[in-house]
Amino acid sequence: MTGPISGPDELSKREQKALESLLFRLADDEFVLAERYTEWQIYAPTLESDLALANIAQDEFGHARLWYDLLGELGYTEPDLIWERPPEQWQHSTLVELSFPDGGWADTIVRGYLYDTAEQLRLEALADSSYLPLADRIEKVLLEERYHRQHAGNWLERLASGEGHDRVVAAVERLFPHAMSLFAPGPHEDNITEFGFRSESLQELRRAWLDTVIPTLDSLSVPAPEPAEVVRPDATGRDGSHTDDWFELYDAFTHTYTELENPTPVRLRGEGA
Amino acid sequence: MSSDRQKPPAGSPACGYTDYTEGATPEAFPKTGEGATGIERAVWDALYAVDDPEMPVSVVDLGLIYNVFVEPIDTTDRSQNAPSNRAVIEMTLTYSGCPARELLTNDVKCAAETVPEIADAEIRLRYSPPWNVNMVTDDGRTALRKFGLSV
């Protein structure tokens, strides 16, 4: 474990590589999930849930911006990070990129629940990160994530205890294998814990996640898959392999940027002054 | 604007801010410019004139400003009358997804640069300690209540 690192200048090459890999996952997960949440605008089943999802999407974009900002301090620009990064270099989990063509409100709720539970554990394991600019942001994000978990948890219970029960069961069956990819280790995993960027390994986080998620699903009479028997999807997302859904989404959100031929936004009056 | 600045609001969390060097002392956030003099005073006064984009309350009274530093800059190549200081302003946002981030930080930067002695202002965003409603000053509360919010 290295001592506290207060900024980019103090990072060795190896440390920077490991840190970048951690940050890309964090940022990409949040950004892509936010894109999927925004698709629910006007489609959510109640006005309240429409507003809630809009708000959650805004939070997740905000969190993505926090993590992309840290990558920015390491030398990346916004076009490098988002608008011009080839889709096969994105490292988010396949869980967050899936589209739900047949409506899929239960899918959205189940995904939110599975993701937000993992997110809390991951953030808690970053709260004492040796990279101080990262550690400094965690408390704020955890405070905001609390509402996301409440929202997902409340809806999960409502759906699973009513006529939506079968849909929840089907969504869990479909999404659980993709959720496991949240914990798929990358080439820098050992360094990430060794350098103290994250206090727990992905394996430990996965165990803690299963210990939360499975009893909850059990309590709602939703069968949880046996983790060891889950057939993993071919694509995990973490290594740049993705489902077709991702490439369609990527084309959609980069469409305007591409159409305008890589625009430079008009500056505010004080910028660059 | 009153020249008699209030103390940091009661109940606002003191952050055990540590820079991992010996003798670090805890600092309380936000700051209100209380006791500031000279150019720093002038910067605080300028920041008091910047309102939050959504509510008629100054960013200082809302508790967003965490620090103001004024430092001299090298002026050897400049005319004698050119301003010779830069301001560094540490501030936060009420929530991380604030869509007015650039607008707000730009307003703060422009305000600081209206001070004649300031050549340039830099805004540094920080998120620790996280902002919360206890950080609003008494004047800020009065302004928010007049606006119709119950705080």
CSV table of C-alpha atoms in Angstrom, one decimal:
chain,number,residue,atom,x,y,z
A,1,MET,CA,0.0,0.0,0.0
A,2,THR,CA,1.4,3.4,-1.0
A,3,GLY,CA,1.0,6.5,1.1
A,4,PRO,CA,-1.6,9.1,0.3
A,5,ILE,CA,-1.3,10.7,-3.2
A,6,SER,CA,-2.5,14.2,-3.4
A,7,GLY,CA,-2.6,14.8,-7.1
A,8,PRO,CA,-1.6,13.7,-10.6
A,9,ASP,CA,2.0,14.9,-10.3
A,10,GLU,CA,2.7,12.4,-7.6
A,11,LEU,CA,1.6,9.3,-9.6
A,12,SER,CA,4.1,6.8,-10.9
A,13,LYS,CA,3.4,5.4,-14.4
A,14,ARG,CA,2.1,2.1,-12.9
A,15,GLU,CA,0.0,3.9,-10.4
A,16,GLN,CA,-1.5,6.1,-13.1
A,17,LYS,CA,-2.4,3.2,-15.3
A,18,ALA,CA,-4.2,1.4,-12.4
A,19,LEU,CA,-6.0,4.6,-11.4
A,20,GLU,CA,-7.1,5.3,-14.9
A,21,SER,CA,-8.5,1.8,-15.3
A,22,LEU,CA,-10.5,2.2,-12.1
A,23,LEU,CA,-11.8,5.7,-13.1
A,24,PHE,CA,-12.8,4.6,-16.6
A,25,ARG,CA,-15.0,1.9,-15.2
A,26,LEU,CA,-16.6,4.2,-12.6
A,27,ALA,CA,-17.2,7.0,-15.1
A,28,ASP,CA,-18.4,4.8,-18.0
A,29,ASP,CA,-20.8,2.8,-15.8
A,30,GLU,CA,-22.4,6.0,-14.6
A,31,PHE,CA,-22.5,7.8,-18.0
A,32,VAL,CA,-24.0,4.9,-19.9
A,33,LEU,CA,-26.6,4.1,-17.2
A,34,ALA,CA,-27.6,7.8,-17.2
A,35,GLU,CA,-28.1,7.6,-21.0
A,36,ARG,CA,-30.4,4.6,-20.5
A,37,TYR,CA,-32.4,6.4,-17.7
A,38,THR,CA,-33.0,9.4,-19.9
A,39,GLU,CA,-34.8,7.1,-22.3
A,40,TRP,CA,-37.6,6.8,-19.8
A,41,GLN,CA,-38.5,10.4,-20.1
A,42,ILE,CA,-42.2,10.5,-20.8
A,43,TYR,CA,-42.5,6.7,-20.7
A,44,ALA,CA,-42.3,6.0,-16.9
A,45,PRO,CA,-45.6,4.7,-15.5
A,46,THR,CA,-46.3,7.6,-13.1
A,47,LEU,CA,-45.4,11.3,-13.2
A,48,GLU,CA,-43.6,10.8,-9.9
A,49,SER,CA,-41.4,8.0,-11.3
A,50,ASP,CA,-40.8,10.0,-14.5
A,51,LEU,CA,-39.4,12.8,-12.4
A,52,ALA,CA,-37.5,10.4,-10.2
A,53,LEU,CA,-35.8,8.8,-13.1
A,54,ALA,CA,-35.0,12.2,-14.7
A,55,ASN,CA,-33.4,13.2,-11.4
A,56,ILE,CA,-31.5,9.9,-11.0
A,57,ALA,CA,-30.2,10.3,-14.6
A,58,GLN,CA,-29.0,13.8,-13.8
A,59,ASP,CA,-27.2,12.6,-10.7
A,60,GLU,CA,-25.5,9.8,-12.6
A,61,PHE,CA,-24.4,12.3,-15.3
A,62,GLY,CA,-23.1,14.5,-12.5
A,63,HIS,CA,-21.1,11.6,-11.0
A,64,ALA,CA,-19.8,10.6,-14.4
A,65,ARG,CA,-18.6,14.2,-14.8
A,66,LEU,CA,-16.8,14.0,-11.4
A,67,TRP,CA,-14.9,10.9,-12.5
A,68,TYR,CA,-14.2,12.2,-16.0
A,69,ASP,CA,-12.9,15.4,-14.4
A,70,LEU,CA,-10.3,13.3,-12.6
A,71,LEU,CA,-9.3,11.7,-15.8
A,72,GLY,CA,-9.2,15.2,-17.3
A,73,GLU,CA,-6.6,16.1,-14.7
A,74,LEU,CA,-4.5,13.2,-16.0
A,75,GLY,CA,-4.5,14.8,-19.5
A,76,TYR,CA,-7.7,13.6,-21.2
A,77,THR,CA,-10.1,16.1,-22.9
A,78,GLU,CA,-13.9,15.7,-23.0
A,79,PRO,CA,-13.7,14.6,-26.7
A,80,ASP,CA,-11.1,12.0,-25.8
A,81,LEU,CA,-13.2,10.7,-23.0
A,82,ILE,CA,-16.7,10.8,-24.5
A,83,TRP,CA,-17.4,12.1,-28.0
A,84,GLU,CA,-14.4,10.7,-29.9
A,85,ARG,CA,-13.6,7.6,-27.9
A,86,PRO,CA,-14.2,4.5,-30.0
A,87,PRO,CA,-17.1,2.4,-28.6
A,88,GLU,CA,-14.9,-0.6,-28.2
A,89,GLN,CA,-12.7,1.2,-25.7
A,90,TRP,CA,-15.5,1.9,-23.3
A,91,GLN,CA,-15.2,-0.2,-20.1
A,92,HIS,CA,-18.7,-0.1,-18.5
A,93,SER,CA,-20.4,-3.3,-17.5
A,94,THR,CA,-22.8,-4.8,-20.1
A,95,LEU,CA,-25.5,-4.5,-17.4
A,96,VAL,CA,-25.8,-0.7,-17.9
A,97,GLU,CA,-25.9,-0.7,-21.7
A,98,LEU,CA,-28.8,-3.1,-22.3
A,99,SER,CA,-31.9,-1.7,-23.9
A,100,PHE,CA,-35.3,-3.1,-23.0
A,101,PRO,CA,-37.3,-3.0,-26.2
A,102,ASP,CA,-40.6,-4.3,-24.8
A,103,GLY,CA,-41.2,-1.5,-22.3
A,104,GLY,CA,-39.3,-3.2,-19.5
A,105,TRP,CA,-40.2,-1.1,-16.5
A,106,ALA,CA,-39.4,-4.2,-14.3
A,107,ASP,CA,-36.1,-4.5,-16.1
A,108,THR,CA,-35.2,-0.9,-15.4
A,109,ILE,CA,-36.1,-1.3,-11.7
A,110,VAL,CA,-34.2,-4.6,-11.4
A,111,ARG,CA,-31.2,-3.1,-13.1
A,112,GLY,CA,-31.3,-0.1,-10.9
A,113,TYR,CA,-31.5,-2.3,-7.8
A,114,LEU,CA,-28.7,-4.6,-8.8
A,115,TYR,CA,-26.5,-1.7,-9.9
A,116,ASP,CA,-27.1,0.7,-7.0
A,117,THR,CA,-26.4,-2.0,-4.5
A,118,ALA,CA,-23.1,-2.7,-6.2
A,119,GLU,CA,-22.4,1.0,-6.5
A,120,GLN,CA,-22.8,1.6,-2.8
A,121,LEU,CA,-20.3,-1.2,-2.0
A,122,ARG,CA,-17.8,0.1,-4.5
A,123,LEU,CA,-18.0,3.7,-3.3
A,124,GLU,CA,-17.6,2.6,0.3
A,125,ALA,CA,-14.4,0.8,-0.8
A,126,LEU,CA,-13.1,4.0,-2.3
A,127,ALA,CA,-13.9,6.3,0.6
A,128,ASP,CA,-10.4,5.8,2.0
A,129,SER,CA,-8.6,5.7,-1.3
A,130,SER,CA,-5.0,6.6,-1.3
A,131,TYR,CA,-5.7,8.9,-4.2
A,132,LEU,CA,-7.0,11.9,-2.3
A,133,PRO,CA,-8.8,13.7,-5.1
A,134,LEU,CA,-10.9,10.5,-5.6
A,135,ALA,CA,-11.5,9.9,-1.8
A,136,ASP,CA,-12.6,13.6,-1.4
A,137,ARG,CA,-15.6,13.1,-3.7
A,138,ILE,CA,-17.0,9.9,-2.3
A,139,GLU,CA,-19.0,11.2,0.6
A,140,LYS,CA,-20.9,13.6,-1.6
A,141,VAL,CA,-21.7,10.9,-4.1
A,142,LEU,CA,-22.8,8.4,-1.5
A,143,LEU,CA,-25.2,10.9,-0.1
A,144,GLU,CA,-26.8,11.3,-3.5
A,145,GLU,CA,-26.8,7.6,-4.2
A,146,ARG,CA,-28.9,6.9,-1.1
A,147,TYR,CA,-32.0,8.2,-2.9
A,148,HIS,CA,-31.4,5.9,-5.9
A,149,ARG,CA,-31.3,2.8,-3.7
A,150,GLN,CA,-34.5,3.9,-1.9
A,151,HIS,CA,-36.2,4.4,-5.3
A,152,ALA,CA,-35.1,1.1,-6.7
A,153,GLY,CA,-35.8,-0.8,-3.5
A,154,ASN,CA,-39.3,0.6,-3.1
A,155,TRP,CA,-40.3,-0.1,-6.7
A,156,LEU,CA,-38.8,-3.6,-6.6
A,157,GLU,CA,-40.9,-4.4,-3.6
A,158,ARG,CA,-44.1,-2.9,-5.2
A,159,LEU,CA,-43.6,-4.8,-8.4
A,160,ALA,CA,-42.5,-8.1,-6.9
A,161,SER,CA,-45.4,-8.2,-4.4
A,162,GLY,CA,-48.1,-7.5,-7.0
A,163,GLU,CA,-49.0,-8.5,-10.5
A,164,GLY,CA,-45.5,-7.5,-11.7
A,165,HIS,CA,-44.0,-10.4,-9.9
A,166,ASP,CA,-43.4,-12.6,-13.0
A,167,ARG,CA,-41.8,-9.7,-14.8
A,168,VAL,CA,-39.4,-9.2,-11.9
A,169,VAL,CA,-38.5,-12.9,-12.0
A,170,ALA,CA,-37.9,-12.7,-15.7
A,171,ALA,CA,-35.8,-9.5,-15.4
A,172,VAL,CA,-33.6,-11.0,-12.7
A,173,GLU,CA,-33.1,-14.1,-14.8
A,174,ARG,CA,-32.1,-11.9,-17.7
A,175,LEU,CA,-30.0,-9.3,-15.9
A,176,PHE,CA,-28.2,-11.3,-13.2
A,177,PRO,CA,-25.5,-12.7,-15.5
A,178,HIS,CA,-24.8,-9.2,-16.8
A,179,ALA,CA,-24.6,-7.8,-13.3
A,180,MET,CA,-21.9,-10.3,-12.5
A,181,SER,CA,-19.7,-8.5,-15.0
A,182,LEU,CA,-19.7,-5.5,-12.6
A,183,PHE,CA,-17.1,-7.5,-10.7
A,184,ALA,CA,-15.1,-8.9,-13.6
A,185,PRO,CA,-11.4,-8.1,-12.8
A,186,GLY,CA,-9.3,-6.2,-15.3
A,187,PRO,CA,-5.5,-6.4,-15.9
A,188,HIS,CA,-4.8,-3.8,-13.2
A,189,GLU,CA,-7.0,-5.3,-10.5
A,190,ASP,CA,-4.1,-6.4,-8.3
A,191,ASN,CA,-2.4,-3.0,-8.6
A,192,ILE,CA,-5.6,-1.1,-7.8
A,193,THR,CA,-5.8,-2.7,-4.3
A,194,GLU,CA,-2.0,-2.9,-3.9
A,195,PHE,CA,-1.7,0.9,-4.4
A,196,GLY,CA,-4.6,1.5,-2.0
A,197,PHE,CA,-6.9,3.0,-4.6
A,198,ARG,CA,-9.6,0.7,-3.6
A,199,SER,CA,-9.7,-1.0,-0.1
A,200,GLU,CA,-11.4,-4.2,-1.2
A,201,SER,CA,-10.9,-6.5,-4.1
A,202,LEU,CA,-13.6,-7.0,-6.7
A,203,GLN,CA,-14.0,-10.6,-5.4
A,204,GLU,CA,-14.7,-9.3,-1.9
A,205,LEU,CA,-17.1,-6.7,-3.3
A,206,ARG,CA,-18.9,-9.4,-5.3
A,207,ARG,CA,-19.3,-11.5,-2.1
A,208,ALA,CA,-20.7,-8.6,-0.2
A,209,TRP,CA,-23.1,-7.8,-3.1
A,210,LEU,CA,-24.4,-11.4,-3.3
A,211,ASP,CA,-24.9,-11.4,0.5
A,212,THR,CA,-27.2,-8.4,0.1
A,213,VAL,CA,-28.9,-9.1,-3.2
A,214,ILE,CA,-29.8,-12.8,-2.8
A,215,PRO,CA,-31.5,-12.5,0.6
A,216,THR,CA,-33.5,-9.5,-0.7
A,217,LEU,CA,-34.7,-11.4,-3.7
A,218,ASP,CA,-35.5,-14.5,-1.6
A,219,SER,CA,-37.6,-12.3,0.7
A,220,LEU,CA,-39.6,-11.2,-2.4
A,221,SER,CA,-40.0,-14.8,-3.6
A,222,VAL,CA,-37.9,-14.1,-6.6
A,223,PRO,CA,-35.6,-16.9,-7.3
A,224,ALA,CA,-32.0,-15.8,-7.4
A,225,PRO,CA,-29.6,-17.7,-9.6
A,226,GLU,CA,-26.9,-19.8,-8.1
A,227,PRO,CA,-23.9,-17.6,-8.7
A,228,ALA,CA,-21.5,-20.5,-9.6
A,229,GLU,CA,-24.0,-21.8,-12.2
A,230,VAL,CA,-24.7,-18.5,-13.9
A,231,VAL,CA,-23.8,-18.7,-17.6
A,232,ARG,CA,-21.7,-15.6,-18.2
A,233,PRO,CA,-22.5,-13.5,-21.3
A,234,ASP,CA,-19.8,-13.5,-24.0
A,235,ALA,CA,-19.3,-9.8,-23.6
A,236,THR,CA,-18.4,-8.4,-20.1
A,237,GLY,CA,-18.0,-4.8,-21.2
A,238,ARG,CA,-15.0,-4.4,-18.9
A,239,ASP,CA,-12.5,-5.4,-21.6
A,240,GLY,CA,-14.2,-3.4,-24.3
A,241,SER,CA,-16.4,-6.3,-25.5
A,242,HIS,CA,-20.0,-5.2,-25.7
A,243,THR,CA,-23.5,-6.3,-26.8
A,244,ASP,CA,-25.1,-4.8,-29.9
A,245,ASP,CA,-27.2,-2.6,-27.7
A,246,TRP,CA,-24.1,-0.6,-26.8
A,247,PHE,CA,-23.1,0.2,-30.4
A,248,GLU,CA,-26.6,1.4,-31.2
A,249,LEU,CA,-26.6,3.6,-28.1
A,250,TYR,CA,-23.2,4.9,-28.9
A,251,ASP,CA,-24.2,6.0,-32.4
A,252,ALA,CA,-27.3,7.7,-30.9
A,253,PHE,CA,-25.5,9.8,-28.3
A,254,THR,CA,-22.6,10.8,-30.5
A,255,HIS,CA,-25.0,11.6,-33.4
A,256,THR,CA,-25.2,15.3,-32.9
A,257,TYR,CA,-21.6,15.7,-32.1
A,258,THR,CA,-20.7,13.8,-35.3
A,259,GLU,CA,-23.2,15.7,-37.4
A,260,LEU,CA,-21.9,19.0,-36.3
A,261,GLU,CA,-18.4,17.8,-37.2
A,262,ASN,CA,-16.9,17.9,-33.8
A,263,PRO,CA,-18.1,21.3,-32.6
A,264,THR,CA,-16.2,23.5,-30.2
A,265,PRO,CA,-18.8,25.0,-27.8
A,266,VAL,CA,-19.1,28.8,-27.7
A,267,ARG,CA,-17.3,30.0,-24.7
A,268,LEU,CA,-18.8,31.7,-21.8
A,269,ARG,CA,-17.6,35.3,-21.4
A,270,GLY,CA,-15.0,34.7,-18.7
A,271,GLU,CA,-13.6,31.4,-20.1
A,272,GLY,CA,-10.1,31.7,-21.3
A,273,ALA,CA,-10.1,35.3,-20.3
B,1,MET,CA,-24.3,44.5,1.6
B,2,SER,CA,-23.5,44.8,5.2
B,3,SER,CA,-19.9,45.3,6.2
B,4,ASP,CA,-20.4,43.4,9.4
B,5,ARG,CA,-20.0,39.8,8.2
B,6,GLN,CA,-21.6,37.0,10.1
B,7,LYS,CA,-19.7,34.1,11.5
B,8,PRO,CA,-19.9,30.7,9.8
B,9,PRO,CA,-23.4,29.4,10.5
B,10,ALA,CA,-24.1,27.5,13.6
B,11,GLY,CA,-24.3,23.8,13.2
B,12,SER,CA,-22.3,23.8,10.0
B,13,PRO,CA,-20.0,20.8,9.9
B,14,ALA,CA,-16.3,21.4,10.7
B,15,CYS,CA,-14.3,19.3,8.4
B,16,GLY,CA,-11.3,17.5,9.9
B,17,TYR,CA,-9.3,18.6,7.0
B,18,THR,CA,-6.0,17.0,6.9
B,19,ASP,CA,-3.2,17.5,4.5
B,20,TYR,CA,-1.2,14.7,6.0
B,21,THR,CA,1.4,17.0,7.4
B,22,GLU,CA,2.0,17.6,11.0
B,23,GLY,CA,0.2,20.3,12.8
B,24,ALA,CA,-2.8,20.4,10.4
B,25,THR,CA,-5.6,22.2,12.0
B,26,PRO,CA,-9.3,21.6,11.4
B,27,GLU,CA,-10.9,24.2,9.2
B,28,ALA,CA,-14.6,25.1,9.2
B,29,PHE,CA,-16.5,25.4,6.0
B,30,PRO,CA,-18.0,27.3,4.3
B,31,LYS,CA,-16.2,30.6,4.7
B,32,THR,CA,-18.0,34.0,4.7
B,33,GLY,CA,-15.0,36.4,4.5
B,34,GLU,CA,-15.3,37.4,8.1
B,35,GLY,CA,-12.3,39.3,9.2
B,36,ALA,CA,-10.9,39.6,5.6
B,37,THR,CA,-9.2,42.9,4.8
B,38,GLY,CA,-7.7,44.7,1.8
B,39,ILE,CA,-7.9,43.0,-1.6
B,40,GLU,CA,-9.3,39.8,-0.1
B,41,ARG,CA,-12.1,41.8,1.5
B,42,ALA,CA,-12.8,43.3,-1.9
B,43,VAL,CA,-13.0,39.9,-3.5
B,44,TRP,CA,-15.4,38.7,-0.9
B,45,ASP,CA,-17.6,41.7,-1.4
B,46,ALA,CA,-17.6,41.0,-5.1
B,47,LEU,CA,-18.6,37.4,-4.5
B,48,TYR,CA,-21.5,38.5,-2.3
B,49,ALA,CA,-22.9,40.1,-5.4
B,50,VAL,CA,-23.1,36.7,-7.3
B,51,ASP,CA,-26.5,35.0,-6.8
B,52,ASP,CA,-27.3,31.4,-7.2
B,53,PRO,CA,-28.9,30.8,-10.7
B,54,GLU,CA,-32.1,29.5,-9.2
B,55,MET,CA,-32.6,31.5,-6.0
B,56,PRO,CA,-32.1,35.1,-5.0
B,57,VAL,CA,-29.4,34.4,-2.5
B,58,SER,CA,-25.7,35.1,-2.9
B,59,VAL,CA,-23.3,32.2,-3.4
B,60,VAL,CA,-21.5,33.2,-0.2
B,61,ASP,CA,-24.7,33.2,1.9
B,62,LEU,CA,-25.6,29.9,0.3
B,63,GLY,CA,-22.4,28.5,1.7
B,64,LEU,CA,-20.7,27.6,-1.5
B,65,ILE,CA,-17.5,29.4,-1.1
B,66,TYR,CA,-14.9,27.4,0.8
B,67,ASN,CA,-11.8,29.6,0.5
B,68,VAL,CA,-10.5,32.8,-1.1
B,69,PHE,CA,-6.8,33.2,-1.5
B,70,VAL,CA,-5.1,36.3,-3.1
B,71,GLU,CA,-1.5,36.1,-4.2
B,72,PRO,CA,0.8,38.5,-6.0
B,73,ILE,CA,1.8,37.7,-9.6
B,74,ASP,CA,4.9,38.5,-11.5
B,75,THR,CA,4.4,41.8,-13.2
B,76,THR,CA,7.8,42.6,-14.6
B,77,ASP,CA,6.5,42.6,-18.2
B,78,ARG,CA,3.4,44.7,-17.5
B,79,SER,CA,2.7,48.3,-17.2
B,80,GLN,CA,2.8,49.8,-13.7
B,81,ASN,CA,-0.9,50.3,-13.5
B,82,ALA,CA,-1.8,46.7,-14.4
B,83,PRO,CA,-3.4,44.7,-11.6
B,84,SER,CA,-0.8,42.6,-9.9
B,85,ASN,CA,-2.7,39.8,-8.0
B,86,ARG,CA,-4.5,36.7,-8.8
B,87,ALA,CA,-7.4,35.2,-6.8
B,88,VAL,CA,-7.9,31.5,-6.2
B,89,ILE,CA,-11.4,30.6,-5.1
B,90,GLU,CA,-12.3,27.2,-3.7
B,91,MET,CA,-16.0,26.5,-4.0
B,92,THR,CA,-18.5,23.7,-4.1
B,93,LEU,CA,-21.9,22.9,-5.6
B,94,THR,CA,-25.1,22.0,-3.8
B,95,TYR,CA,-25.2,18.7,-5.8
B,96,SER,CA,-22.8,17.1,-8.1
B,97,GLY,CA,-25.1,17.0,-11.1
B,98,CYS,CA,-25.6,20.7,-11.1
B,99,PRO,CA,-26.3,21.7,-14.7
B,100,ALA,CA,-25.2,25.3,-14.0
B,101,ARG,CA,-21.7,24.4,-13.0
B,102,GLU,CA,-20.0,26.3,-15.7
B,103,LEU,CA,-22.4,29.2,-15.5
B,104,LEU,CA,-21.9,29.6,-11.8
B,105,THR,CA,-18.1,29.1,-11.7
B,106,ASN,CA,-17.8,31.6,-14.6
B,107,ASP,CA,-20.0,34.2,-12.7
B,108,VAL,CA,-17.8,33.8,-9.7
B,109,LYS,CA,-14.6,34.2,-11.8
B,110,CYS,CA,-15.9,37.3,-13.5
B,111,ALA,CA,-17.0,38.8,-10.2
B,112,ALA,CA,-13.6,38.3,-8.6
B,113,GLU,CA,-12.0,39.8,-11.7
B,114,THR,CA,-14.0,43.0,-11.3
B,115,VAL,CA,-11.8,43.9,-8.3
B,116,PRO,CA,-9.3,46.4,-9.7
B,117,GLU,CA,-6.3,44.8,-8.1
B,118,ILE,CA,-7.2,41.3,-9.5
B,119,ALA,CA,-5.7,40.4,-12.9
B,120,ASP,CA,-7.0,36.8,-12.9
B,121,ALA,CA,-9.2,34.5,-10.9
B,122,GLU,CA,-9.0,30.7,-10.8
B,123,ILE,CA,-11.9,28.6,-9.5
B,124,ARG,CA,-11.2,25.3,-7.9
B,125,LEU,CA,-14.2,23.0,-7.3
B,126,ARG,CA,-14.1,20.9,-4.2
B,127,TYR,CA,-16.7,18.5,-2.9
B,128,SER,CA,-15.4,17.8,0.6
B,129,PRO,CA,-16.9,18.5,3.0
B,130,PRO,CA,-20.2,17.9,1.1
B,131,TRP,CA,-22.5,20.9,1.0
B,132,ASN,CA,-25.6,20.7,3.1
B,133,VAL,CA,-28.4,23.1,4.0
B,134,ASN,CA,-26.8,23.8,7.4
B,135,MET,CA,-24.1,25.7,5.5
B,136,VAL,CA,-26.5,28.5,4.6
B,137,THR,CA,-25.8,31.7,6.6
B,138,ASP,CA,-28.5,33.5,8.7
B,139,ASP,CA,-28.8,36.1,5.9
B,140,GLY,CA,-29.1,33.3,3.4
B,141,ARG,CA,-31.9,31.8,5.4
B,142,THR,CA,-33.7,35.1,5.5
B,143,ALA,CA,-33.3,35.5,1.7
B,144,LEU,CA,-34.5,31.9,1.1
B,145,ARG,CA,-37.5,32.3,3.4
B,146,LYS,CA,-38.5,35.5,1.6
B,147,PHE,CA,-38.3,33.6,-1.7
B,148,GLY,CA,-40.7,31.1,-0.2
B,149,LEU,CA,-38.5,28.2,0.8
B,150,SER,CA,-38.8,26.8,4.3
B,151,VAL,CA,-35.3,26.5,5.7
